[in-house]
mmCIF file of C-alpha atoms in Angstrom:
data_model
loop_
_atom_site.group_PDB
_atom_site.id
_atom_site.type_symbol
_atom_site.label_atom_id
_atom_site.label_comp_id
_atom_site.label_asym_id
_atom_site.label_seq_id
_atom_site.Cartn_x
_atom_site.Cartn_y
_atom_site.Cartn_z
ATOM 1 C CA MET A 1 20.460 7.435 -3.730
ATOM 2 C CA SER A 2 19.304 7.470 -0.118
ATOM 3 C CA ALA A 3 16.214 9.570 0.515
ATOM 4 C CA ARG A 4 16.959 9.914 4.220
ATOM 5 C CA PRO A 5 18.749 13.301 4.137
ATOM 6 C CA ALA A 6 15.890 14.810 2.129
ATOM 7 C CA ILE A 7 13.296 13.258 4.432
ATOM 8 C CA ASP A 8 15.091 14.648 7.478
ATOM 9 C CA TRP A 9 14.954 18.068 5.804
ATOM 10 C CA LEU A 10 11.216 17.698 5.236
ATOM 11 C CA LEU A 11 10.706 16.716 8.879
ATOM 12 C CA GLU A 12 12.207 19.934 10.230
ATOM 13 C CA ASP A 13 9.904 21.963 12.481
ATOM 14 C CA ASP A 14 9.820 25.167 10.424
ATOM 15 C CA GLN A 15 6.957 23.975 8.214
ATOM 16 C CA PRO A 16 4.521 21.830 10.224
ATOM 17 C CA SER A 17 2.414 21.241 7.099
ATOM 18 C CA ILE A 18 5.337 19.615 5.304
ATOM 19 C CA ARG A 19 6.288 17.689 8.434
ATOM 20 C CA TYR A 20 2.719 16.410 8.824
ATOM 21 C CA LEU A 21 2.392 15.416 5.168
ATOM 22 C CA THR A 22 5.788 13.715 5.222
ATOM 23 C CA LEU A 23 4.860 11.692 8.273
ATOM 24 C CA THR A 24 1.485 10.629 6.874
ATOM 25 C CA GLN A 25 1.929 10.422 3.088
ATOM 26 C CA LEU A 26 5.561 9.409 2.841
ATOM 27 C CA LEU A 27 6.251 7.538 6.079
ATOM 28 C CA HIS A 28 2.659 6.272 6.471
ATOM 29 C CA ARG A 29 2.357 7.122 10.152
ATOM 30 C CA PRO A 30 -1.235 6.857 11.436
ATOM 31 C CA GLU A 31 -3.225 9.947 12.394
ATOM 32 C CA ASN A 32 -3.126 8.981 16.085
ATOM 33 C CA ASP A 33 0.692 8.892 16.131
ATOM 34 C CA ALA A 34 2.018 11.427 18.652
ATOM 35 C CA ASP A 35 4.325 13.149 16.149
ATOM 36 C CA VAL A 36 1.542 13.333 13.576
ATOM 37 C CA ARG A 37 -0.888 14.860 16.067
ATOM 38 C CA ALA A 38 1.676 17.414 17.181
ATOM 39 C CA ALA A 39 2.517 18.483 13.625
ATOM 40 C CA ARG A 40 -1.141 18.638 12.616
ATOM 41 C CA ALA A 41 -2.003 20.830 15.598
ATOM 42 C CA ARG A 42 0.638 23.398 14.561
ATOM 43 C CA ILE A 43 -0.506 23.749 10.930
ATOM 44 C CA PRO A 44 -2.851 26.721 11.557
ATOM 45 C CA THR A 45 -0.364 28.555 13.781
ATOM 46 C CA ALA A 46 3.049 28.180 12.121
ATOM 47 C CA GLY A 47 4.497 28.119 8.632
ATOM 48 C CA TRP A 48 2.820 28.741 5.307
ATOM 49 C CA ALA A 49 -0.734 27.879 6.351
ATOM 50 C CA SER A 50 -0.575 30.355 9.203
ATOM 51 C CA GLU A 51 0.691 33.023 6.782
ATOM 52 C CA ILE A 52 -2.326 32.414 4.556
ATOM 53 C CA LEU A 53 -4.736 32.584 7.486
ATOM 54 C CA ALA A 54 -3.120 35.792 8.730
ATOM 55 C CA ARG A 55 -4.042 37.485 5.419
ATOM 56 C CA ARG A 56 -7.653 36.324 5.659
ATOM 57 C CA ASP A 57 -10.495 38.735 6.418
ATOM 58 C CA PRO A 58 -12.568 37.633 9.452
ATOM 59 C CA ALA A 59 -15.578 37.392 7.135
ATOM 60 C CA GLY A 60 -13.849 34.529 5.323
ATOM 61 C CA TRP A 61 -12.372 36.033 2.161
ATOM 62 C CA TRP A 62 -8.971 37.144 0.887
ATOM 63 C CA VAL A 63 -8.085 40.481 -0.769
ATOM 64 C CA ARG A 64 -11.664 41.600 -1.414
ATOM 65 C CA ASP A 65 -15.234 40.431 -0.892
ATOM 66 C CA ARG A 66 -16.165 40.144 -4.542
ATOM 67 C CA GLY A 67 -16.747 36.776 -6.065
ATOM 68 C CA TRP A 68 -14.437 33.907 -5.251
ATOM 69 C CA LEU A 69 -11.932 33.757 -8.111
ATOM 70 C CA GLU A 70 -10.564 37.293 -8.263
ATOM 71 C CA PRO A 71 -8.001 38.640 -8.040
ATOM 72 C CA ARG A 72 -6.091 35.892 -9.748
ATOM 73 C CA PHE A 73 -4.049 34.261 -8.119
ATOM 74 C CA THR A 74 -4.327 35.828 -4.683
ATOM 75 C CA GLY A 75 -8.079 35.786 -4.066
ATOM 76 C CA THR A 76 -10.150 33.370 -2.004
ATOM 77 C CA HIS A 77 -10.166 30.402 -4.411
ATOM 78 C CA TRP A 78 -6.386 30.230 -4.707
ATOM 79 C CA ASN A 79 -5.679 30.611 -0.998
ATOM 80 C CA MET A 80 -8.188 27.875 -0.177
ATOM 81 C CA LEU A 81 -6.523 25.506 -2.645
ATOM 82 C CA ALA A 82 -3.141 26.220 -1.051
ATOM 83 C CA LEU A 83 -4.542 25.562 2.420
ATOM 84 C CA ALA A 84 -5.905 22.232 1.185
ATOM 85 C CA ASP A 85 -2.483 21.312 -0.227
ATOM 86 C CA LEU A 86 -0.916 22.176 3.129
ATOM 87 C CA GLY A 87 -3.027 19.779 5.177
ATOM 88 C CA ALA A 88 -5.383 22.347 6.703
ATOM 89 C CA THR A 89 -8.906 21.080 7.411
ATOM 90 C CA ARG A 90 -12.349 22.213 8.461
ATOM 91 C CA ALA A 91 -11.374 21.333 12.031
ATOM 92 C CA THR A 92 -9.863 24.824 12.166
ATOM 93 C CA PRO A 93 -12.832 27.235 12.604
ATOM 94 C CA ALA A 94 -11.367 29.876 10.279
ATOM 95 C CA VAL A 95 -10.895 27.268 7.533
ATOM 96 C CA ALA A 96 -14.459 26.009 8.015
ATOM 97 C CA ARG A 97 -15.898 29.541 7.787
ATOM 98 C CA SER A 98 -13.899 30.306 4.654
ATOM 99 C CA SER A 99 -14.953 26.984 3.118
ATOM 100 C CA GLU A 100 -18.595 27.938 3.600
ATOM 101 C CA TYR A 101 -17.940 31.381 2.126
ATOM 102 C CA TRP A 102 -16.173 29.758 -0.848
ATOM 103 C CA MET A 103 -19.007 27.314 -1.501
ATOM 104 C CA GLY A 104 -21.716 29.888 -0.863
ATOM 105 C CA LYS A 105 -20.326 32.185 -3.539
ATOM 106 C CA SER A 106 -20.208 29.487 -6.238
ATOM 107 C CA PRO A 107 -23.438 27.479 -6.638
ATOM 108 C CA LEU A 108 -23.363 25.025 -9.535
ATOM 109 C CA GLN A 109 -26.336 24.296 -11.770
ATOM 110 C CA GLY A 110 -28.012 21.117 -10.591
ATOM 111 C CA GLY A 111 -26.446 21.384 -7.156
ATOM 112 C CA GLY A 112 -22.820 21.325 -6.153
ATOM 113 C CA VAL A 113 -20.235 24.092 -6.032
ATOM 114 C CA GLY A 114 -17.672 25.706 -8.288
ATOM 115 C CA GLY A 115 -20.124 27.425 -10.611
ATOM 116 C CA PHE A 116 -20.049 30.978 -11.904
ATOM 117 C CA GLY A 117 -21.803 32.921 -14.652
ATOM 118 C CA LYS A 118 -25.363 31.649 -13.938
ATOM 119 C CA GLY A 119 -23.997 28.601 -12.174
ATOM 120 C CA LYS A 120 -22.080 27.149 -15.118
ATOM 121 C CA GLY A 121 -19.151 24.933 -14.287
ATOM 122 C CA HIS A 122 -15.679 25.032 -15.748
ATOM 123 C CA HIS A 123 -13.369 22.083 -15.200
ATOM 124 C CA CYS A 124 -10.330 24.201 -14.416
ATOM 125 C CA TYR A 125 -12.175 25.761 -11.469
ATOM 126 C CA THR A 126 -15.036 23.447 -10.513
ATOM 127 C CA ALA A 127 -13.000 20.242 -10.306
ATOM 128 C CA ASN A 128 -10.114 22.036 -8.595
ATOM 129 C CA MET A 129 -12.557 23.261 -5.965
ATOM 130 C CA ALA A 130 -13.897 19.739 -5.438
ATOM 131 C CA ARG A 131 -10.350 18.428 -4.947
ATOM 132 C CA GLY A 132 -9.609 21.183 -2.430
ATOM 133 C CA LEU A 133 -12.801 20.625 -0.458
ATOM 134 C CA ILE A 134 -12.216 16.875 -0.269
ATOM 135 C CA ARG A 135 -8.786 17.516 1.229
ATOM 136 C CA LEU A 136 -10.283 20.049 3.627
ATOM 137 C CA GLY A 137 -12.614 17.365 4.999
ATOM 138 C CA TYR A 138 -15.811 17.807 2.949
ATOM 139 C CA GLU A 139 -15.760 14.489 1.096
ATOM 140 C CA ASP A 140 -19.174 13.500 2.522
ATOM 141 C CA ASP A 141 -20.780 16.915 1.996
ATOM 142 C CA LEU A 142 -23.732 16.642 -0.411
ATOM 143 C CA ARG A 143 -22.512 19.708 -2.322
ATOM 144 C CA VAL A 144 -19.178 18.045 -3.002
ATOM 145 C CA ARG A 145 -20.824 14.765 -3.985
ATOM 146 C CA LYS A 146 -22.986 16.622 -6.520
ATOM 147 C CA THR A 147 -19.875 18.323 -7.874
ATOM 148 C CA LEU A 148 -18.213 14.945 -8.351
ATOM 149 C CA ASP A 149 -21.318 13.777 -10.226
ATOM 150 C CA TRP A 150 -20.966 16.835 -12.504
ATOM 151 C CA ILE A 151 -17.304 15.967 -13.124
ATOM 152 C CA VAL A 152 -18.304 12.466 -14.220
ATOM 153 C CA LYS A 153 -21.220 13.651 -16.379
ATOM 154 C CA THR A 154 -19.099 16.235 -18.193
ATOM 155 C CA SER A 155 -16.176 13.921 -18.919
ATOM 156 C CA HIS A 156 -15.482 12.796 -22.446
ATOM 157 C CA PRO A 157 -17.028 9.379 -23.232
ATOM 158 C CA LYS A 158 -13.549 8.094 -24.122
ATOM 159 C CA GLY A 159 -11.843 9.606 -21.068
ATOM 160 C CA GLY A 160 -10.547 13.011 -20.104
ATOM 161 C CA TRP A 161 -11.946 16.531 -19.927
ATOM 162 C CA THR A 162 -11.885 19.856 -21.699
ATOM 163 C CA CYS A 163 -10.726 23.202 -20.322
ATOM 164 C CA ARG A 164 -13.644 24.973 -21.966
ATOM 165 C CA PHE A 165 -17.020 25.785 -20.452
ATOM 166 C CA SER A 166 -19.471 22.928 -20.391
ATOM 167 C CA THR A 167 -23.049 22.204 -19.365
ATOM 168 C CA LEU A 168 -24.163 18.803 -18.141
ATOM 169 C CA GLY A 169 -23.361 17.184 -21.494
ATOM 170 C CA PRO A 170 -20.144 15.344 -22.403
ATOM 171 C CA ALA A 171 -17.060 17.437 -23.027
ATOM 172 C CA PRO A 172 -16.640 18.211 -26.772
ATOM 173 C CA SER A 173 -12.883 17.675 -26.666
ATOM 174 C CA ARG A 174 -10.176 16.741 -24.191
ATOM 175 C CA THR A 175 -6.696 17.826 -23.273
ATOM 176 C CA LEU A 176 -3.973 16.733 -20.858
ATOM 177 C CA ASP A 177 -4.072 20.244 -19.426
ATOM 178 C CA ALA A 178 -7.584 19.573 -18.062
ATOM 179 C CA TRP A 179 -6.305 17.328 -15.277
ATOM 180 C CA GLU A 180 -8.491 18.687 -12.477
ATOM 181 C CA GLY A 181 -11.307 16.163 -12.838
ATOM 182 C CA LEU A 182 -8.868 13.306 -12.426
ATOM 183 C CA GLY A 183 -7.247 15.147 -9.517
ATOM 184 C CA ALA A 184 -10.588 15.463 -7.718
ATOM 185 C CA LEU A 185 -11.427 11.793 -8.202
ATOM 186 C CA ALA A 186 -7.925 10.791 -7.070
ATOM 187 C CA ALA A 187 -8.446 12.751 -3.842
ATOM 188 C CA PHE A 188 -11.801 11.047 -3.207
ATOM 189 C CA PRO A 189 -11.413 7.720 -1.354
ATOM 190 C CA ARG A 190 -11.747 4.718 -3.635
ATOM 191 C CA SER A 191 -13.965 2.988 -1.095
ATOM 192 C CA LYS A 192 -16.543 5.765 -1.554
ATOM 193 C CA ARG A 193 -16.454 6.006 -5.358
ATOM 194 C CA SER A 194 -19.552 4.941 -7.226
ATOM 195 C CA ALA A 195 -19.294 2.574 -10.176
ATOM 196 C CA SER A 196 -19.655 5.534 -12.563
ATOM 197 C CA MET A 197 -16.852 7.409 -10.775
ATOM 198 C CA GLN A 198 -14.517 4.427 -10.979
ATOM 199 C CA ALA A 199 -15.283 3.900 -14.648
ATOM 200 C CA CYS A 200 -14.576 7.589 -15.264
ATOM 201 C CA VAL A 201 -11.229 7.256 -13.451
ATOM 202 C CA GLU A 202 -10.263 4.250 -15.564
ATOM 203 C CA ARG A 203 -11.147 5.974 -18.848
ATOM 204 C CA ALA A 204 -9.298 9.151 -17.885
ATOM 205 C CA ALA A 205 -6.236 7.280 -16.642
ATOM 206 C CA GLU A 206 -6.049 5.390 -19.922
ATOM 207 C CA TYR A 207 -6.216 8.679 -21.837
ATOM 208 C CA TYR A 208 -3.253 10.086 -19.884
ATOM 209 C CA LEU A 209 -1.270 6.861 -20.139
ATOM 210 C CA GLU A 210 -1.957 6.606 -23.851
ATOM 211 C CA HIS A 211 -0.256 10.016 -24.209
ATOM 212 C CA GLU A 212 2.538 9.085 -21.756
ATOM 213 C CA LEU A 213 1.483 12.153 -19.717
ATOM 214 C CA HIS A 214 2.986 14.621 -22.205
ATOM 215 C CA GLN A 215 2.456 13.777 -25.878
ATOM 216 C CA GLN A 216 -0.126 16.220 -27.197
ATOM 217 C CA GLY A 217 0.799 18.501 -30.075
ATOM 218 C CA GLU A 218 4.068 20.429 -30.065
ATOM 219 C CA ARG A 219 6.286 20.204 -26.998
ATOM 220 C CA TYR A 220 4.997 22.656 -24.363
ATOM 221 C CA GLU A 221 7.914 23.620 -22.148
ATOM 222 C CA PRO A 222 6.030 24.589 -18.946
ATOM 223 C CA TRP A 223 4.827 20.970 -18.663
ATOM 224 C CA TYR A 224 8.423 19.874 -18.064
ATOM 225 C CA ARG A 225 8.980 22.300 -15.172
ATOM 226 C CA PHE A 226 7.709 21.606 -11.647
ATOM 227 C CA HIS A 227 5.566 24.175 -9.822
ATOM 228 C CA TRP A 228 3.683 24.799 -6.599
ATOM 229 C CA PRO A 229 1.032 26.023 -6.074
ATOM 230 C CA VAL A 230 -0.077 24.513 -9.353
ATOM 231 C CA HIS A 231 -3.394 26.466 -9.448
ATOM 232 C CA TYR A 232 -5.103 24.974 -12.520
ATOM 233 C CA TYR A 233 -1.931 24.351 -14.551
ATOM 234 C CA TYR A 234 -0.550 20.981 -15.557
ATOM 235 C CA ASP A 235 2.991 19.634 -15.429
ATOM 236 C CA LEU A 236 4.429 16.127 -15.440
ATOM 237 C CA LEU A 237 4.685 15.984 -11.655
ATOM 238 C CA VAL A 238 0.960 16.775 -11.482
ATOM 239 C CA GLY A 239 0.296 13.868 -13.845
ATOM 240 C CA LEU A 240 2.559 11.487 -11.935
ATOM 241 C CA ASP A 241 0.966 12.430 -8.623
ATOM 242 C CA CYS A 242 -2.539 11.713 -9.939
ATOM 243 C CA LEU A 243 -1.718 8.479 -11.746
ATOM 244 C CA THR A 244 0.402 6.930 -8.981
ATOM 245 C CA ALA A 245 -2.174 7.904 -6.337
ATOM 246 C CA LEU A 246 -4.749 6.025 -8.405
ATOM 247 C CA GLY A 247 -2.582 2.896 -8.490
ATOM 248 C CA TYR A 248 -1.072 3.134 -11.976
ATOM 249 C CA GLY A 249 2.516 3.512 -10.807
ATOM 250 C CA HIS A 250 3.748 0.343 -12.508
ATOM 251 C CA ASP A 251 2.369 1.106 -15.948
ATOM 252 C CA ARG A 252 5.310 1.232 -18.350
ATOM 253 C CA ARG A 253 3.810 4.288 -20.097
ATOM 254 C CA LEU A 254 4.864 6.390 -17.079
ATOM 255 C CA GLY A 255 8.475 5.723 -18.075
ATOM 256 C CA TYR A 256 9.188 9.059 -19.731
ATOM 257 C CA ALA A 257 7.727 11.092 -16.861
ATOM 258 C CA LEU A 258 9.505 9.009 -14.220
ATOM 259 C CA ASP A 259 12.823 9.362 -16.030
ATOM 260 C CA LEU A 260 12.363 13.133 -16.060
ATOM 261 C CA LEU A 261 11.502 13.087 -12.358
ATOM 262 C CA ARG A 262 14.670 11.165 -11.493
ATOM 263 C CA GLN A 263 16.829 13.361 -13.732
ATOM 264 C CA LYS A 264 15.633 16.453 -11.888
ATOM 265 C CA ARG A 265 16.731 15.060 -8.530
ATOM 266 C CA ARG A 266 19.754 16.922 -7.148
ATOM 267 C CA PRO A 267 22.819 15.139 -5.719
ATOM 268 C CA ASP A 268 21.543 16.032 -2.220
ATOM 269 C CA GLY A 269 18.272 14.172 -2.923
ATOM 270 C CA ARG A 270 16.120 17.289 -3.225
ATOM 271 C CA TRP A 271 14.199 18.866 -6.115
ATOM 272 C CA LEU A 272 14.013 22.509 -7.137
ATOM 273 C CA LEU A 273 10.987 24.721 -7.574
ATOM 274 C CA ASP A 274 11.490 25.194 -11.317
ATOM 275 C CA ALA A 275 9.043 28.060 -11.720
ATOM 276 C CA ALA A 276 6.072 29.795 -10.137
ATOM 277 C CA GLN A 277 2.707 29.831 -11.867
ATOM 278 C CA PRO A 278 1.736 31.304 -14.215
ATOM 279 C CA ASP A 279 4.705 29.912 -16.157
ATOM 280 C CA TYR A 280 4.531 31.193 -19.717
ATOM 281 C CA ASP A 281 5.567 29.627 -22.980
ATOM 282 C CA PRO A 282 7.784 31.938 -25.118
ATOM 283 C CA GLU A 283 4.907 33.435 -27.125
ATOM 284 C CA SER A 284 2.854 34.234 -24.021
ATOM 285 C CA ALA A 285 5.931 35.570 -22.224
ATOM 286 C CA ARG A 286 6.517 38.017 -25.077
ATOM 287 C CA TRP A 287 2.915 39.195 -24.893
ATOM 288 C CA ILE A 288 3.099 39.677 -21.125
ATOM 289 C CA ALA A 289 6.348 41.610 -21.534
ATOM 290 C CA GLN A 290 4.476 43.982 -23.849
ATOM 291 C CA HIS A 291 1.462 44.199 -21.511
ATOM 292 C CA PRO A 292 2.891 44.024 -17.968
ATOM 293 C CA GLU A 293 -0.335 45.409 -16.522
ATOM 294 C CA LYS A 294 -2.023 42.133 -17.536
ATOM 295 C CA ARG A 295 0.359 39.944 -15.536
ATOM 296 C CA PRO A 296 -1.562 38.406 -12.615
ATOM 297 C CA ALA A 297 -0.103 38.460 -9.132
ATOM 298 C CA THR A 298 1.539 35.237 -8.040
ATOM 299 C CA LEU A 299 0.955 33.231 -4.886
ATOM 300 C CA THR A 300 4.352 31.893 -3.872
ATOM 301 C CA PHE A 301 5.879 30.324 -0.774
ATOM 302 C CA GLU A 302 9.282 29.179 -2.017
ATOM 303 C CA THR A 303 11.949 30.663 -4.289
ATOM 304 C CA GLU A 304 12.254 29.701 -7.948
ATOM 305 C CA GLY A 305 15.448 27.821 -8.704
ATOM 306 C CA ARG A 306 15.958 26.817 -5.067
ATOM 307 C CA PRO A 307 15.324 23.482 -3.306
ATOM 308 C CA SER A 308 11.628 23.128 -2.616
ATOM 309 C CA LYS A 309 10.125 21.262 0.287
ATOM 310 C CA MET A 310 6.760 20.849 -1.442
ATOM 311 C CA ILE A 311 8.226 19.633 -4.742
ATOM 312 C CA THR A 312 10.589 17.284 -2.910
ATOM 313 C CA LEU A 313 7.733 15.890 -0.834
ATOM 314 C CA ARG A 314 5.551 15.300 -3.888
ATOM 315 C CA ALA A 315 8.421 13.770 -5.871
ATOM 316 C CA LEU A 316 9.425 11.393 -3.068
ATOM 317 C CA THR A 317 5.774 10.443 -2.538
ATOM 318 C CA VAL A 318 5.463 9.508 -6.223
ATOM 319 C CA LEU A 319 8.641 7.411 -6.084
ATOM 320 C CA SER A 320 7.558 5.739 -2.833
ATOM 321 C CA ARG A 321 4.385 4.525 -4.539
ATOM 322 C CA ILE A 322 6.346 2.673 -7.202
ATOM 323 C CA GLU A 323 9.512 1.669 -5.337
#
């Protein structure tokens, strides 16, 4: 199937973030290319990124100036992660000010950022924050480097991470759903990784490949649906994005996930947004139905069940790495 019609759709002017990411990640145009520069310049002023920035308080926060995580999923943390996904960077003054607010509110024990509750880290938040800040242009910031060190120190000796709270010791267990550490290290340039970082990547990648990106306990349906923003949730497209970005695209153990990815491709070459996060398993959905006041607000940009520019971009990027 030709990808050209879908790529042309992604290159439309309505979403400069998607156009910029398509040009650079999918078509590999250099940053000094005229089309790339033009799309990048429009990111803060048009499309989804501009909508996020329009909701921002001039002081740097979203919704309310209390902490950095709440309210879930519309507070500062979640909007900053979305901006990072959309190609925004610290070159935009508002993004830089909000990045400093975000980091200032979340000191991590031993240095770094992404801590809360006396500076304790939590992989679902701390590593996600590191990934976002790297994409926003803070890869050389000492606070981010210290956070990456924490991610390595708190990984399981055999590869992988836990979702639970952790100090500076190894994680007591590991789960595929704790993908954020691998995501942060995948976002960090390989040329800048220390030997300990690279070894951590290799152990974690082997853990995911050993489980073929999905084999862990009973089948968990939300993992087989594609989402964006992903927040801290895992699905098979998240796993494929991480593993192929790290250079494991030709490992045969990706076969199941790649087959699923290709099966989800529509005849027009596009992919749907399967669901918005949080996407509940049946038991959780029943509980939420009984306690609707506990349902968190969602942060959405596209319509569930409709063709998605972000999912299509990520899917085509994964396939381009292996084809």
